[in-house]
Short mmCIF file of C-alpha atoms and ligand atoms in Angstrom, two decimals:
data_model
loop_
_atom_site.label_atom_id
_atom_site.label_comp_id
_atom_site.label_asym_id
_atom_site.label_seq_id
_atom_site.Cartn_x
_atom_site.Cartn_y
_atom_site.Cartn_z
CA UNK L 1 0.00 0.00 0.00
CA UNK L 2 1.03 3.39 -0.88
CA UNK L 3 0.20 6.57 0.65
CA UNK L 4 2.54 9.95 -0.20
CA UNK L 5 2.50 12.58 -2.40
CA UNK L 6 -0.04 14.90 -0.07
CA UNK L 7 -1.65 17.91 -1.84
CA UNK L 8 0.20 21.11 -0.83
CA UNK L 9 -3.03 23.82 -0.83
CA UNK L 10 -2.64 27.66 -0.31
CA UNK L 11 -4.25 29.73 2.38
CA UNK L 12 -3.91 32.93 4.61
CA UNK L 13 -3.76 33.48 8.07
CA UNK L 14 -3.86 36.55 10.18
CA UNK L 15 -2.76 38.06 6.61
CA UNK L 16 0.34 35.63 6.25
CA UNK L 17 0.24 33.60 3.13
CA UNK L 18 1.33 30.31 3.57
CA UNK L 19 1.12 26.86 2.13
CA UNK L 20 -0.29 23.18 3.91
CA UNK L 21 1.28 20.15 3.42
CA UNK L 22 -1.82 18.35 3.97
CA UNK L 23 -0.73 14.92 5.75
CA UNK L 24 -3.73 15.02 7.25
CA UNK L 25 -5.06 13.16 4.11
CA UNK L 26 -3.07 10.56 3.39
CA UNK L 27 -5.77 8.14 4.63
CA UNK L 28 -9.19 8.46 6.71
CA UNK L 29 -7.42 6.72 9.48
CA UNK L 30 -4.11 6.03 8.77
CA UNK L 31 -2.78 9.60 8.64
CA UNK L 32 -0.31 12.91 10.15
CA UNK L 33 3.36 12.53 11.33
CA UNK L 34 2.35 8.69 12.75
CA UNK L 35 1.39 7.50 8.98
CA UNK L 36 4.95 8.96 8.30
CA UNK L 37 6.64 7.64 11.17
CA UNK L 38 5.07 3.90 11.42
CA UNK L 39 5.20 3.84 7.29
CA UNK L 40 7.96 1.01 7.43
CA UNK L 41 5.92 -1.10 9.13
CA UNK L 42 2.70 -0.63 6.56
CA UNK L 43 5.09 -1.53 3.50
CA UNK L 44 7.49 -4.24 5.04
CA UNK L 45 5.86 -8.20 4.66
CA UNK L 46 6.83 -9.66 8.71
CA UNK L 47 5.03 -12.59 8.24
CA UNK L 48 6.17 -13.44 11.32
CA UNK L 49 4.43 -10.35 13.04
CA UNK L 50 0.96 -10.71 14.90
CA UNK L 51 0.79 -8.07 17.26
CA UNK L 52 2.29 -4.47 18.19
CA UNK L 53 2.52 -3.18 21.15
CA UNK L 54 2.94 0.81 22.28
CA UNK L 55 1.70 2.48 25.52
CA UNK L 56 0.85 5.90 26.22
CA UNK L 57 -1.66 8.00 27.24
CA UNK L 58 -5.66 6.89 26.09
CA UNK L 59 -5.57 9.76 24.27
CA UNK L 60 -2.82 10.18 22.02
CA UNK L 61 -2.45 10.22 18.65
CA UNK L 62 -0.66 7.32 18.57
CA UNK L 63 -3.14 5.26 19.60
CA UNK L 64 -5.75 5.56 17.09
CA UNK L 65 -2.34 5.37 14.15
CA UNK L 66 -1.12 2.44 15.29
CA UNK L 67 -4.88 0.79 15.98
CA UNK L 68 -5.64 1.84 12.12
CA UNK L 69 -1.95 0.35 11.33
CA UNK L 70 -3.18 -2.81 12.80
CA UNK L 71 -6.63 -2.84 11.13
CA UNK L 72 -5.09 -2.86 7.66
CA UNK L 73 -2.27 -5.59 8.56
CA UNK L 74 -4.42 -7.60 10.27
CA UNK L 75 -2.25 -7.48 13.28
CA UNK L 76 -3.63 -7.10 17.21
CA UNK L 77 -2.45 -4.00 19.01
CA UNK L 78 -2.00 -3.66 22.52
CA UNK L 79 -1.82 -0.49 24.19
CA UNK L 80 -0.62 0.25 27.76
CA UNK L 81 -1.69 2.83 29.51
CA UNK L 82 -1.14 4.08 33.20
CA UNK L 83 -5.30 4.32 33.54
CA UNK L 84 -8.50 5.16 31.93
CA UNK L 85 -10.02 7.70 33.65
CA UNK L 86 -13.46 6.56 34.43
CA UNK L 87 -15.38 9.41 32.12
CA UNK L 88 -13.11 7.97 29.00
CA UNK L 89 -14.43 4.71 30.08
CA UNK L 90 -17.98 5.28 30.44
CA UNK L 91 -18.48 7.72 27.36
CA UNK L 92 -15.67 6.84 24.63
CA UNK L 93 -14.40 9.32 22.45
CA UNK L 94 -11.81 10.65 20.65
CA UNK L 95 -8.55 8.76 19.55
CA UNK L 96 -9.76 6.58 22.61
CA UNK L 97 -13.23 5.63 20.75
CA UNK L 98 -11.61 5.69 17.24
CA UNK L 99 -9.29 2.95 18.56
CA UNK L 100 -11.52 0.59 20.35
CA UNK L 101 -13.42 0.50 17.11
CA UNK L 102 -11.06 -0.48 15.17
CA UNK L 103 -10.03 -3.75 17.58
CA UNK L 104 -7.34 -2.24 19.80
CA UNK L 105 -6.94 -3.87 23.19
CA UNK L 106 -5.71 -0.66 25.70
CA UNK L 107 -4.91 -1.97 28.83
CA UNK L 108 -4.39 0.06 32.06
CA UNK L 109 -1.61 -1.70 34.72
CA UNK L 110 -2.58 0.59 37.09
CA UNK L 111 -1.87 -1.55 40.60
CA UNK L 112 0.25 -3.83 38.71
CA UNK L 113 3.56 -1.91 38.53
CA UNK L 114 4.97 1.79 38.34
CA UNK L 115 4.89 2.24 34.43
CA UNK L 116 3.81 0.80 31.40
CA UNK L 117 7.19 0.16 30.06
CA UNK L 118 8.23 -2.25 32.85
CA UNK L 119 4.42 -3.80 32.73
CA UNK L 120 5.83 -4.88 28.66
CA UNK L 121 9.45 -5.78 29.77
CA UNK L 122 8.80 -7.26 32.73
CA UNK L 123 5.35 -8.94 32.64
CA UNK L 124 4.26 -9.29 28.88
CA UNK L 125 7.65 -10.51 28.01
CA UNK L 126 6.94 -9.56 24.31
CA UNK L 127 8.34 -12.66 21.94
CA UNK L 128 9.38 -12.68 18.39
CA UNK L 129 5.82 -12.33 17.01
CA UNK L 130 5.51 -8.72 18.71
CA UNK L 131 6.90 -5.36 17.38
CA UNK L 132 7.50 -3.11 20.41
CA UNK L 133 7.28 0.81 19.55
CA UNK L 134 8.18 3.41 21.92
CA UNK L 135 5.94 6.16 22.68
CA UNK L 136 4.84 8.58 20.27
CA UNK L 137 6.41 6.30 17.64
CA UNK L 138 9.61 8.12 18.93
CA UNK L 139 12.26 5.13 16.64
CA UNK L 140 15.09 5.27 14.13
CA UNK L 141 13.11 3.72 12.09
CA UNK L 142 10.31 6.99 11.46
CA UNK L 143 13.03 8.07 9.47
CA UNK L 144 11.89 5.95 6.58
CA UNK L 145 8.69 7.50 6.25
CA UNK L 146 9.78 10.60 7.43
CA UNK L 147 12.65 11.02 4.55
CA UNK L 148 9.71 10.44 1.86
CA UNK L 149 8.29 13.24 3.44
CA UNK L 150 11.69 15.16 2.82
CA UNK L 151 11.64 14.35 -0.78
CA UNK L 152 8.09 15.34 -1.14
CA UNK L 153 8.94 18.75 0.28
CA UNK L 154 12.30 18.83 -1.83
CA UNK L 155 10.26 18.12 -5.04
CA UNK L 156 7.84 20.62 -4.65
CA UNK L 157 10.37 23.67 -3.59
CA UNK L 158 12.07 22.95 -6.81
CA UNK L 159 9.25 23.45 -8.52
CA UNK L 160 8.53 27.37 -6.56
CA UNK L 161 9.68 30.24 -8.35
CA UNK L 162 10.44 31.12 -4.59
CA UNK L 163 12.51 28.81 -2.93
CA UNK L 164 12.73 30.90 0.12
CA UNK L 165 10.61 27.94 2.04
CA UNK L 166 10.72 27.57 5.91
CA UNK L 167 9.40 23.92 6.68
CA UNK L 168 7.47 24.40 10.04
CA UNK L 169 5.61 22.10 12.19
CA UNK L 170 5.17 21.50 16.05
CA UNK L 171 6.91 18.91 18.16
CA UNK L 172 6.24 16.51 20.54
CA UNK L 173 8.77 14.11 20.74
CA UNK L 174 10.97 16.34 18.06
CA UNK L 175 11.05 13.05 15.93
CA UNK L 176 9.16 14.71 13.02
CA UNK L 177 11.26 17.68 12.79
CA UNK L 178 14.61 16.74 13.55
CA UNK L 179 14.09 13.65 10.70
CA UNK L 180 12.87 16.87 8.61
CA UNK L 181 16.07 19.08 9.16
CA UNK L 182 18.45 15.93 9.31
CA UNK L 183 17.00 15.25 5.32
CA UNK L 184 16.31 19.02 4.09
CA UNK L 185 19.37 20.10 5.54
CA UNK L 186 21.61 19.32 2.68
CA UNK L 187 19.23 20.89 0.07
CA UNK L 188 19.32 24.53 2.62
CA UNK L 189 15.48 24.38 3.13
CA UNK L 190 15.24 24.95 6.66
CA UNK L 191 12.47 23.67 9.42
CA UNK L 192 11.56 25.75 12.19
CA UNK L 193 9.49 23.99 15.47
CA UNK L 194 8.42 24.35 19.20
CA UNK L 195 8.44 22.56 21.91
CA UNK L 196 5.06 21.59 22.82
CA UNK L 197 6.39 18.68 25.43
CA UNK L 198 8.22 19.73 28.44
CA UNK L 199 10.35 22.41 26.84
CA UNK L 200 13.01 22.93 25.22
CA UNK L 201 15.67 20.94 26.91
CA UNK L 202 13.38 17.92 27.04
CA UNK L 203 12.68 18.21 22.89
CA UNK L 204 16.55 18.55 22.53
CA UNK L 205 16.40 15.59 24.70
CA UNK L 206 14.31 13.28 22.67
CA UNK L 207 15.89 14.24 19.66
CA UNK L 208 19.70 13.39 21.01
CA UNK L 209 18.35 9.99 22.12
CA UNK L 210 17.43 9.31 18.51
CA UNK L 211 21.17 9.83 17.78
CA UNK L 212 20.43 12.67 15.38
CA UNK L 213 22.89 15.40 15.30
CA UNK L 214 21.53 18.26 13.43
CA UNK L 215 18.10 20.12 15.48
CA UNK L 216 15.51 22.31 13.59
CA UNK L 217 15.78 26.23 14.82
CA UNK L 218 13.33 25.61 18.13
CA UNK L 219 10.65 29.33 18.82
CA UNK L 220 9.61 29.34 22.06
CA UNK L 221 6.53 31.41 23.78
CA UNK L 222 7.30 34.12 26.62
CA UNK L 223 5.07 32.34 28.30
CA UNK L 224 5.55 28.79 30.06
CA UNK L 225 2.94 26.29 27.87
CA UNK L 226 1.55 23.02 29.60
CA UNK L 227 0.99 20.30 27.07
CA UNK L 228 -2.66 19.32 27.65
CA UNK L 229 -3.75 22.17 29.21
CA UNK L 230 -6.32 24.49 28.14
CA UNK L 231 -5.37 28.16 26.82
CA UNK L 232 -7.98 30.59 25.94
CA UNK L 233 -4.99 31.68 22.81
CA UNK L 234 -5.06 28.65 21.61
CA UNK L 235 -8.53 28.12 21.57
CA UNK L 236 -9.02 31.54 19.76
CA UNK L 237 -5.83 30.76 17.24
CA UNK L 238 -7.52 27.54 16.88
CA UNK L 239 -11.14 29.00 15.85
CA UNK L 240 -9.41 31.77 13.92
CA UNK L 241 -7.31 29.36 11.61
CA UNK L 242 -10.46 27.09 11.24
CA UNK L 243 -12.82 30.42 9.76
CA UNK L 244 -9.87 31.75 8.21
CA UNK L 245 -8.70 28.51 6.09
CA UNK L 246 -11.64 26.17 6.11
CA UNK L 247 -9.00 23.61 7.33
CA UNK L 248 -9.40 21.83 10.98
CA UNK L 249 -5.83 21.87 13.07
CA UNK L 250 -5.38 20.07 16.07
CA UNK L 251 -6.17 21.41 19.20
CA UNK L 252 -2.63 20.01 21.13
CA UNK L 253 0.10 20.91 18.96
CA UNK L 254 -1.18 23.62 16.02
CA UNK L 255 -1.77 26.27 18.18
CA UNK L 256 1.25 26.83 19.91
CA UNK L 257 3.28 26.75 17.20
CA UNK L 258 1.18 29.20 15.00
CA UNK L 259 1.45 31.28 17.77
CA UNK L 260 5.06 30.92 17.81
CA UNK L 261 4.75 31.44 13.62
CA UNK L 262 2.97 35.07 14.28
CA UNK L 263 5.70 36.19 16.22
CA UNK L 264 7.86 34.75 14.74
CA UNK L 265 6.92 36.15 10.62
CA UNK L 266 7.33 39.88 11.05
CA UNK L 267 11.00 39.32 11.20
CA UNK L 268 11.00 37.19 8.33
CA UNK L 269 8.30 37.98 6.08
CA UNK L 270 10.50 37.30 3.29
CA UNK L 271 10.56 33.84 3.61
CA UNK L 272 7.45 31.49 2.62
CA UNK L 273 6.14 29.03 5.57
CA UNK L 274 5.27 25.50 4.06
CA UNK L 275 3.10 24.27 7.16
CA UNK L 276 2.43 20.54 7.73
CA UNK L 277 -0.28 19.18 8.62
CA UNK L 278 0.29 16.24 10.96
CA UNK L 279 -2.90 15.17 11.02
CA UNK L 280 -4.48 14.47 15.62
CA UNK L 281 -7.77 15.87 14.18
CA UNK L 282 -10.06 12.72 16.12
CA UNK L 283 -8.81 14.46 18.65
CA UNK L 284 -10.63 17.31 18.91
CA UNK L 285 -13.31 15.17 19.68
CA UNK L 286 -12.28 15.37 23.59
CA UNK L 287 -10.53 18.40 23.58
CA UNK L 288 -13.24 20.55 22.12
CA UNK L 289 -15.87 19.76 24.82
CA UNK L 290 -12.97 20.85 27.23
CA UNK L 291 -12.23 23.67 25.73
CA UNK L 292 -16.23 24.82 25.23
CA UNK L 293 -16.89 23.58 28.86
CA UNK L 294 -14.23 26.32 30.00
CA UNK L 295 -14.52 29.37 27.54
CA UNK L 296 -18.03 28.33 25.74
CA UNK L 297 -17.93 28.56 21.86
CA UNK L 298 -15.88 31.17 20.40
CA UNK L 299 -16.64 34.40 18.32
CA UNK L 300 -14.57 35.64 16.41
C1 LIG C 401 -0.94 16.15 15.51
C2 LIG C 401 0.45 16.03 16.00
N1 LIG C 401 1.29 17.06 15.81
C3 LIG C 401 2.57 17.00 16.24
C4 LIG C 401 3.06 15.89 16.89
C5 LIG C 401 4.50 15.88 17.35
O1 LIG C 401 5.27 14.96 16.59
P1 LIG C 401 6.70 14.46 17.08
O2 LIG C 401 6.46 13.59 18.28
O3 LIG C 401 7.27 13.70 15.95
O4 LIG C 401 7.49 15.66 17.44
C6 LIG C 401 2.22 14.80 17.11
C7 LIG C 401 2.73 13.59 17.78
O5 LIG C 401 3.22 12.69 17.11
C8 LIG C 401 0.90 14.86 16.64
O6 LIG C 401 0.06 13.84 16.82
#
């Protein structure tokens, strides 16, 4: 199965111009930075392979990828996760819905041991019929997926009269964007992010412990930025780029980095932003209830 080649689409925001590398519809389920990152394993025959197994939070992104993953290898996916918080359980939705529909077993070891990780190592004692990804599909191996998305980019800014391009996208576990800067690099396209987990020394973190050497040029807010938590800016940067582009962002990672972008532009309004789209739209499906529970629904 192939999915690439993404439609690049034009739009403007808060009167920047900029262009969307729409990942976001590579596949109905199979889609974003995880159909880059977990691409390998969608194209490689392991016969030998029957079941994957991640952990994380009952939320993430990563979930619902590597459930869809599973659907179309007919493989079983396991999920660890510290808990489900009782509300998740009793009304599913989101990435945690989208998941459980699609045949994934997410099991909490809550009482059973401190973390998820030990719970596989120690108790599951995967065997050779298991793949074993870390979380947030944070592995050397993304790069294979990840460098297609490279050439995609490459391809298209040789086809720009402009060539002025600045690659941006948020990070969570940098693996996107360093991959991106590590393969655009040598063609001088750079990729601006921001740190959307932990910080900035955490991201530089992540991205050392995937033994890459280059990192993208990192913006940061003035302001200290909880991942999770709910920001009336984002919400309105959120609802803004939605009216303003007819295109739905995620509510986790897009905002903080196009608020990062507006800051950021003024100062280099000479360049062109190529924006990707890495897909988390399912979920909204929790976070906007959150977010319209707190602030109610936003007019612009
Ligand atoms: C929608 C979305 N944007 C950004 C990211 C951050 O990607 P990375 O962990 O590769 O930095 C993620 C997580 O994979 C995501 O789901």
């Amino acid at each position: 199965m192939q999915l690439n080649d993404s439609p690049i689409t034009t739009h403007t925001f808060e009167g920047i111009e900029f262009f969307l590398k729409r990942d976001d519809l590579l596949h109905p389920q199979f889609s974003g930075n995880k159909a880059r990152k977990f691409m390998s394993l969608l194209q490689n025959e392991q016969p030998q392979i029957k079941t994957v197994i991640s952990y994380g939070s009952p939320q993430a992104n990563s979930l619902y990828s590597l459930a869809a993953l599973c659907a179309l290898k007919s493989w079983t996916l396991e999920f660890y996760v510290d808990r489900i918080p009782n509300w998740l359980r009793d009304k599913p939705m989101g990435n945690y819905r989208g998941a459980l529909e699609l045949g994934a077993k997410i099991i909490a070891v809550n009482n059973q041991t401190s973390h998820p990780t030990q719970f596989i190592q120690h108790i599951r004692c995967p065997d050779s019929s298991c793949i074993v990804l870390e979380e947030g599909g944070r592995e050397q191996q993304a790069q294979i997926g990840i460098k297609e998305l490279a050439e995609e980019i490459r391809g298209w800014v040789y086809s720009q009269a402009n060539k002025n391009v600045v690659v941006a996208l948020p990070s969570g576990t940098g693996t996107t964007s360093a991959y991106l800067e590590h393969f655009l690099k040598p063609h001088k396209i750079d990729v601006i992010t921001c740190p959307c987990v932990g910080g900035r020394d955490y991201l530089v973190e992540q991205i050392r412990s995937l033994e890459i050497q280059c990192l993208p040029q990192i913006l940061q807010l003035k302001n200290k930025h909880h991942f999770g938590k709910l920001y009336y800016n984002d919400y309105k940067i959120w609802a803004a780029l939605l009216e303003q582009t007819q295109v739905e962002f995620d509510l986790l990672y897009d905002p903080m980095m196009w608020q990062c972008l507006l800051d950021w532009y003024p100062r280099n309004a000479d360049k062109s932003v190529l924006y990707i789209h890495q897909g988390g739209v399912l979920g909204n499906e929790s976070m906007l209830p959150r977010y319209l529970r707190k602030f109610g629904s936003f007019k612009p």
